[in-house]
Amino acid sequence: MEEMRILLRNKDKINPTSAQDYIQTGGYEALRKALSMDGQEIIDTLKAAGLRGRGGAGFPTHMKMQFAKNAEDDVKYVVCNADEGEPGTNKDRVLLTTDPNSVFEGMAIAAKAIGAHKGFIYLRAEYPYVFPILKEAIENARAARCLGDDILGSGFSFDIEIHSGAGAYVCGEETALFESIEGHRGEPRYRPPFPGTKGLFGKPTLLNNVETLANFAPILRNGPDWFRKIGSEGSPGTKLFTICGNVNHRGVYEFPMGVNLKEIIYDVCGGIAEGKGLLAVQTGGSSGAIINATQIDLPLDIDHVSASGGRLGCGTILVIDDTNCIVDIVRNNLDFFRSESCGQCTPCREGGTHLYELICKICDGKGTLRDMDTIVDLANTMRITALCGLGHSTAVPVLTSLQNFREVYESHLDGDYCPVCGKDWGN
Amino acid sequence: MNQDAYNAYSHKTSSDQLVEVAKIAAPYKNRPEMLMSVVIQVQRKVRALSEDVAAVIAREMGIPQTNVYSFITFYAMLSVKPRGKYIIRMCESAPCHVRGAKEIVRALEKMLNIKMGETTEDGRFTLEYCPCLGICDISPAIMINHETYGNLTPGSVTQLIKRYIREDV
């Protein structure tokens, strides 16, 4: 199966920090076009294209943009969420290191659409080596007059500042990210007010994921009809998939939305590594659903995956081979969520820890049926009552694994020997 | 704050270094949004973002010292207690977990004779867990300061640490 490289079109083909290289492949043409359009026309184009956010939630991009455009304020901001924290996700790193100008171009187009003159890229601390690439690329884009004052002679000004995180998964949540840029603990805010009316520094803000922004230029250049022909009806366009875990060929691949999961695993990634069997797949990172080997004949687009009880999320596919144990994987997921909970709201702070302890008890062979009921109760409570997406997501791997691997949990309760959980426990 | 936490926060920084900290923070008086940039720069100069360092940052930037402490302790990569010259971060997330991260941890702990979360007595190495490093195509992976290493085996990670011990990096 061939990749369809739209977002990765320049990967390993141009010098990523050179604005000239990018321009020679048709770069910044879409921005030139956008600069001659009015804001509403740009938003209408993205609406016609049906672009949905690539960061995880799949929210219609044009709606977010419309909120920020409608807000009346002289100062507005465009923020690029490069806090790629979802475990197993590498796509934004690949885009930012191989074609950063495509992201800058998207940010400038967004700025023109909503009437912003300043943008921020919030880069996660685990990517310190990406920082100098972005810095150099921004300087070169300014020198080429694609950023800064009077962009491409249009009279429109827009510039980008890079802000670094310092290690906090919750900062991928938009309002926590604003708090972090403002110099505070990255604790999510109550909403409303929504970022479109009151976001960064209290100003109307449009925040998009790296990959979402990289879609703007191709859509403007080729038109919404072209974009609609790619992918599926509810999720037009391509998607970057990070395939990791126990497959032979791991990496970031670009396919039209709706590509079949089974084909990705076996045709593209060469099947399960070291000749082992497939146990499970987790789509959408640690906050995604865990499905079993019989469920992988699944089209990967936002609506299909949602309908099956999971989420496409940021397009992460973790393949898990049969030397692993599902309860142990869930324990690993929960360990992550309880460490990354910001501690602000009780359901997530306390619930996450309790879930982790209950799963540990089951791994340890000491769980009961009642514990399983408590787990379901607690997970549902978190899903409903937690303040932000972190607490809501904690429930997903727990509930889906219970649904799709119930017999595995039960064999732990019965004290049947589990070679994974039984081995090195507590190490 | 319990006694252990306080002891960790009370690491003493030399006056020369505190002068350097002041120089980094001073240009940002009344600009609290520069706190992240300041603490990241400061952490490159001092062994710990401890109480005396936080006091200087707070004074120079005109923000309460408790805010500085609260900020530092929120983020995993900022530390109020001294850490080693080389911070070895082991990815704890599922993509590394299913590729044998546990064996790498065991090899690291054995090689350096410390447990995860600890620093060697000579102050050269700290072992820490961290969430996904975003380099899952080469899991299991670690990051040593700003360098990433992947496709590790217990044997290869031992060789790698030897290079760091010999300062051959």
mmCIF file with all atom_site columns, N, CA and C in Angstrom, chain A residues 6-35:
data_model
loop_
_atom_site.group_PDB
_atom_site.id
_atom_site.type_symbol
_atom_site.label_atom_id
_atom_site.label_alt_id
_atom_site.label_comp_id
_atom_site.label_asym_id
_atom_site.label_entity_id
_atom_site.label_seq_id
_atom_site.pdbx_PDB_ins_code
_atom_site.Cartn_x
_atom_site.Cartn_y
_atom_site.Cartn_z
_atom_site.occupancy
_atom_site.B_iso_or_equiv
_atom_site.pdbx_formal_charge
_atom_site.auth_seq_id
_atom_site.auth_comp_id
_atom_site.auth_asym_id
_atom_site.auth_atom_id
_atom_site.pdbx_PDB_model_num
ATOM 1  N N  . ILE A 1 6  ? 1.035  14.265 1.440  1.00 0.00 ? 6  ILE A N  1
ATOM 2  C CA . ILE A 1 6  ? 0.670  15.662 1.244  1.00 0.00 ? 6  ILE A CA 1
ATOM 3  C C  . ILE A 1 6  ? 1.362  16.509 2.313  1.00 0.00 ? 6  ILE A C  1
ATOM 4  N N  . LEU A 1 7  ? 1.203  16.100 3.552  1.00 0.00 ? 7  LEU A N  1
ATOM 5  C CA . LEU A 1 7  ? 1.850  16.832 4.644  1.00 0.00 ? 7  LEU A CA 1
ATOM 6  C C  . LEU A 1 7  ? 3.340  16.510 4.695  1.00 0.00 ? 7  LEU A C  1
ATOM 7  N N  . LEU A 1 8  ? 3.679  15.304 4.290  1.00 0.00 ? 8  LEU A N  1
ATOM 8  C CA . LEU A 1 8  ? 5.090  14.897 4.327  1.00 0.00 ? 8  LEU A CA 1
ATOM 9  C C  . LEU A 1 8  ? 5.764  15.075 2.961  1.00 0.00 ? 8  LEU A C  1
ATOM 10 N N  . ARG A 1 9  ? 5.154  15.937 2.119  1.00 0.00 ? 9  ARG A N  1
ATOM 11 C CA . ARG A 1 9  ? 5.655  16.064 0.745  1.00 0.00 ? 9  ARG A CA 1
ATOM 12 C C  . ARG A 1 9  ? 7.122  16.501 0.668  1.00 0.00 ? 9  ARG A C  1
ATOM 13 N N  . ASN A 1 10 ? 7.549  17.288 1.651  1.00 0.00 ? 10 ASN A N  1
ATOM 14 C CA . ASN A 1 10 ? 8.923  17.803 1.594  1.00 0.00 ? 10 ASN A CA 1
ATOM 15 C C  . ASN A 1 10 ? 9.896  17.027 2.474  1.00 0.00 ? 10 ASN A C  1
ATOM 16 N N  . LYS A 1 11 ? 9.400  15.985 3.141  1.00 0.00 ? 11 LYS A N  1
ATOM 17 C CA . LYS A 1 11 ? 10.245 15.251 4.082  1.00 0.00 ? 11 LYS A CA 1
ATOM 18 C C  . LYS A 1 11 ? 11.472 14.670 3.376  1.00 0.00 ? 11 LYS A C  1
ATOM 19 N N  . ASP A 1 12 ? 12.625 14.992 3.916  1.00 0.00 ? 12 ASP A N  1
ATOM 20 C CA . ASP A 1 12 ? 13.917 14.525 3.398  1.00 0.00 ? 12 ASP A CA 1
ATOM 21 C C  . ASP A 1 12 ? 14.193 14.984 1.963  1.00 0.00 ? 12 ASP A C  1
ATOM 22 N N  . LYS A 1 13 ? 13.424 15.944 1.484  1.00 0.00 ? 13 LYS A N  1
ATOM 23 C CA . LYS A 1 13 ? 13.663 16.438 0.117  1.00 0.00 ? 13 LYS A CA 1
ATOM 24 C C  . LYS A 1 13 ? 14.215 17.850 0.117  1.00 0.00 ? 13 LYS A C  1
ATOM 25 N N  . ILE A 1 14 ? 13.915 18.613 1.158  1.00 0.00 ? 14 ILE A N  1
ATOM 26 C CA . ILE A 1 14 ? 14.426 19.982 1.202  1.00 0.00 ? 14 ILE A CA 1
ATOM 27 C C  . ILE A 1 14 ? 15.170 20.196 2.518  1.00 0.00 ? 14 ILE A C  1
ATOM 28 N N  . ASN A 1 15 ? 15.952 21.256 2.547  1.00 0.00 ? 15 ASN A N  1
ATOM 29 C CA . ASN A 1 15 ? 16.573 21.661 3.799  1.00 0.00 ? 15 ASN A CA 1
ATOM 30 C C  . ASN A 1 15 ? 15.464 22.294 4.649  1.00 0.00 ? 15 ASN A C  1
ATOM 31 N N  . PRO A 1 16 ? 15.116 21.652 5.768  1.00 0.00 ? 16 PRO A N  1
ATOM 32 C CA . PRO A 1 16 ? 13.930 22.095 6.514  1.00 0.00 ? 16 PRO A CA 1
ATOM 33 C C  . PRO A 1 16 ? 14.003 23.534 7.017  1.00 0.00 ? 16 PRO A C  1
ATOM 34 N N  . THR A 1 17 ? 15.195 24.038 7.265  1.00 0.00 ? 17 THR A N  1
ATOM 35 C CA . THR A 1 17 ? 15.267 25.391 7.825  1.00 0.00 ? 17 THR A CA 1
ATOM 36 C C  . THR A 1 17 ? 15.329 26.467 6.741  1.00 0.00 ? 17 THR A C  1
ATOM 37 N N  . SER A 1 18 ? 15.381 26.039 5.480  1.00 0.00 ? 18 SER A N  1
ATOM 38 C CA . SER A 1 18 ? 15.512 27.018 4.403  1.00 0.00 ? 18 SER A CA 1
ATOM 39 C C  . SER A 1 18 ? 14.145 27.434 3.856  1.00 0.00 ? 18 SER A C  1
ATOM 40 N N  . ALA A 1 19 ? 13.826 28.715 4.016  1.00 0.00 ? 19 ALA A N  1
ATOM 41 C CA . ALA A 1 19 ? 12.567 29.227 3.467  1.00 0.00 ? 19 ALA A CA 1
ATOM 42 C C  . ALA A 1 19 ? 12.622 29.176 1.935  1.00 0.00 ? 19 ALA A C  1
ATOM 43 N N  . GLN A 1 20 ? 13.817 29.403 1.386  1.00 0.00 ? 20 GLN A N  1
ATOM 44 C CA . GLN A 1 20 ? 13.962 29.387 -0.081 1.00 0.00 ? 20 GLN A CA 1
ATOM 45 C C  . GLN A 1 20 ? 13.621 28.012 -0.650 1.00 0.00 ? 20 GLN A C  1
ATOM 46 N N  . ASP A 1 21 ? 14.150 26.967 0.002  1.00 0.00 ? 21 ASP A N  1
ATOM 47 C CA . ASP A 1 21 ? 13.843 25.606 -0.450 1.00 0.00 ? 21 ASP A CA 1
ATOM 48 C C  . ASP A 1 21 ? 12.341 25.360 -0.445 1.00 0.00 ? 21 ASP A C  1
ATOM 49 N N  . TYR A 1 22 ? 11.709 25.830 0.633  1.00 0.00 ? 22 TYR A N  1
ATOM 50 C CA . TYR A 1 22 ? 10.266 25.619 0.778  1.00 0.00 ? 22 TYR A CA 1
ATOM 51 C C  . TYR A 1 22 ? 9.514  26.381 -0.313 1.00 0.00 ? 22 TYR A C  1
ATOM 52 N N  . ILE A 1 23 ? 9.965  27.595 -0.572 1.00 0.00 ? 23 ILE A N  1
ATOM 53 C CA . ILE A 1 23 ? 9.305  28.424 -1.596 1.00 0.00 ? 23 ILE A CA 1
ATOM 54 C C  . ILE A 1 23 ? 9.435  27.771 -2.977 1.00 0.00 ? 23 ILE A C  1
ATOM 55 N N  . GLN A 1 24 ? 10.608 27.163 -3.220 1.00 0.00 ? 24 GLN A N  1
ATOM 56 C CA . GLN A 1 24 ? 10.821 26.542 -4.537 1.00 0.00 ? 24 GLN A CA 1
ATOM 57 C C  . GLN A 1 24 ? 9.905  25.347 -4.801 1.00 0.00 ? 24 GLN A C  1
ATOM 58 N N  . THR A 1 25 ? 9.374  24.762 -3.737 1.00 0.00 ? 25 THR A N  1
ATOM 59 C CA . THR A 1 25 ? 8.442  23.652 -3.952 1.00 0.00 ? 25 THR A CA 1
ATOM 60 C C  . THR A 1 25 ? 6.988  24.150 -3.905 1.00 0.00 ? 25 THR A C  1
ATOM 61 N N  . GLY A 1 26 ? 6.800  25.454 -4.054 1.00 0.00 ? 26 GLY A N  1
ATOM 62 C CA . GLY A 1 26 ? 5.438  26.000 -4.042 1.00 0.00 ? 26 GLY A CA 1
ATOM 63 C C  . GLY A 1 26 ? 5.006  26.521 -2.684 1.00 0.00 ? 26 GLY A C  1
ATOM 64 N N  . GLY A 1 27 ? 5.941  26.544 -1.749 1.00 0.00 ? 27 GLY A N  1
ATOM 65 C CA . GLY A 1 27 ? 5.610  27.001 -0.401 1.00 0.00 ? 27 GLY A CA 1
ATOM 66 C C  . GLY A 1 27 ? 5.301  28.490 -0.367 1.00 0.00 ? 27 GLY A C  1
ATOM 67 N N  . TYR A 1 28 ? 4.487  28.874 0.573  1.00 0.00 ? 28 TYR A N  1
ATOM 68 C CA . TYR A 1 28 ? 4.023  30.247 0.808  1.00 0.00 ? 28 TYR A CA 1
ATOM 69 C C  . TYR A 1 28 ? 3.159  30.810 -0.326 1.00 0.00 ? 28 TYR A C  1
ATOM 70 N N  . GLU A 1 29 ? 2.854  29.979 -1.342 1.00 0.00 ? 29 GLU A N  1
ATOM 71 C CA . GLU A 1 29 ? 1.901  30.430 -2.368 1.00 0.00 ? 29 GLU A CA 1
ATOM 72 C C  . GLU A 1 29 ? 0.502  30.534 -1.773 1.00 0.00 ? 29 GLU A C  1
ATOM 73 N N  . ALA A 1 30 ? 0.166  29.563 -0.919 1.00 0.00 ? 30 ALA A N  1
ATOM 74 C CA . ALA A 1 30 ? -1.155 29.574 -0.282 1.00 0.00 ? 30 ALA A CA 1
ATOM 75 C C  . ALA A 1 30 ? -1.298 30.788 0.618  1.00 0.00 ? 30 ALA A C  1
ATOM 76 N N  . LEU A 1 31 ? -0.209 31.160 1.281  1.00 0.00 ? 31 LEU A N  1
ATOM 77 C CA . LEU A 1 31 ? -0.257 32.341 2.142  1.00 0.00 ? 31 LEU A CA 1
ATOM 78 C C  . LEU A 1 31 ? -0.474 33.589 1.284  1.00 0.00 ? 31 LEU A C  1
ATOM 79 N N  . ARG A 1 32 ? 0.239  33.657 0.157  1.00 0.00 ? 32 ARG A N  1
ATOM 80 C CA . ARG A 1 32 ? 0.065  34.798 -0.744 1.00 0.00 ? 32 ARG A CA 1
ATOM 81 C C  . ARG A 1 32 ? -1.413 34.926 -1.157 1.00 0.00 ? 32 ARG A C  1
ATOM 82 N N  . LYS A 1 33 ? -1.992 33.769 -1.455 1.00 0.00 ? 33 LYS A N  1
ATOM 83 C CA . LYS A 1 33 ? -3.408 33.746 -1.827 1.00 0.00 ? 33 LYS A CA 1
ATOM 84 C C  . LYS A 1 33 ? -4.275 34.218 -0.647 1.00 0.00 ? 33 LYS A C  1
ATOM 85 N N  . ALA A 1 34 ? -3.973 33.682 0.545  1.00 0.00 ? 34 ALA A N  1
ATOM 86 C CA . ALA A 1 34 ? -4.761 34.027 1.733  1.00 0.00 ? 34 ALA A CA 1
ATOM 87 C C  . ALA A 1 34 ? -4.694 35.526 2.022  1.00 0.00 ? 34 ALA A C  1
ATOM 88 N N  . LEU A 1 35 ? -3.518 36.117 1.767  1.00 0.00 ? 35 LEU A N  1
ATOM 89 C CA . LEU A 1 35 ? -3.347 37.537 2.067  1.00 0.00 ? 35 LEU A CA 1
ATOM 90 C C  . LEU A 1 35 ? -4.223 38.414 1.172  1.00 0.00 ? 35 LEU A C  1
#
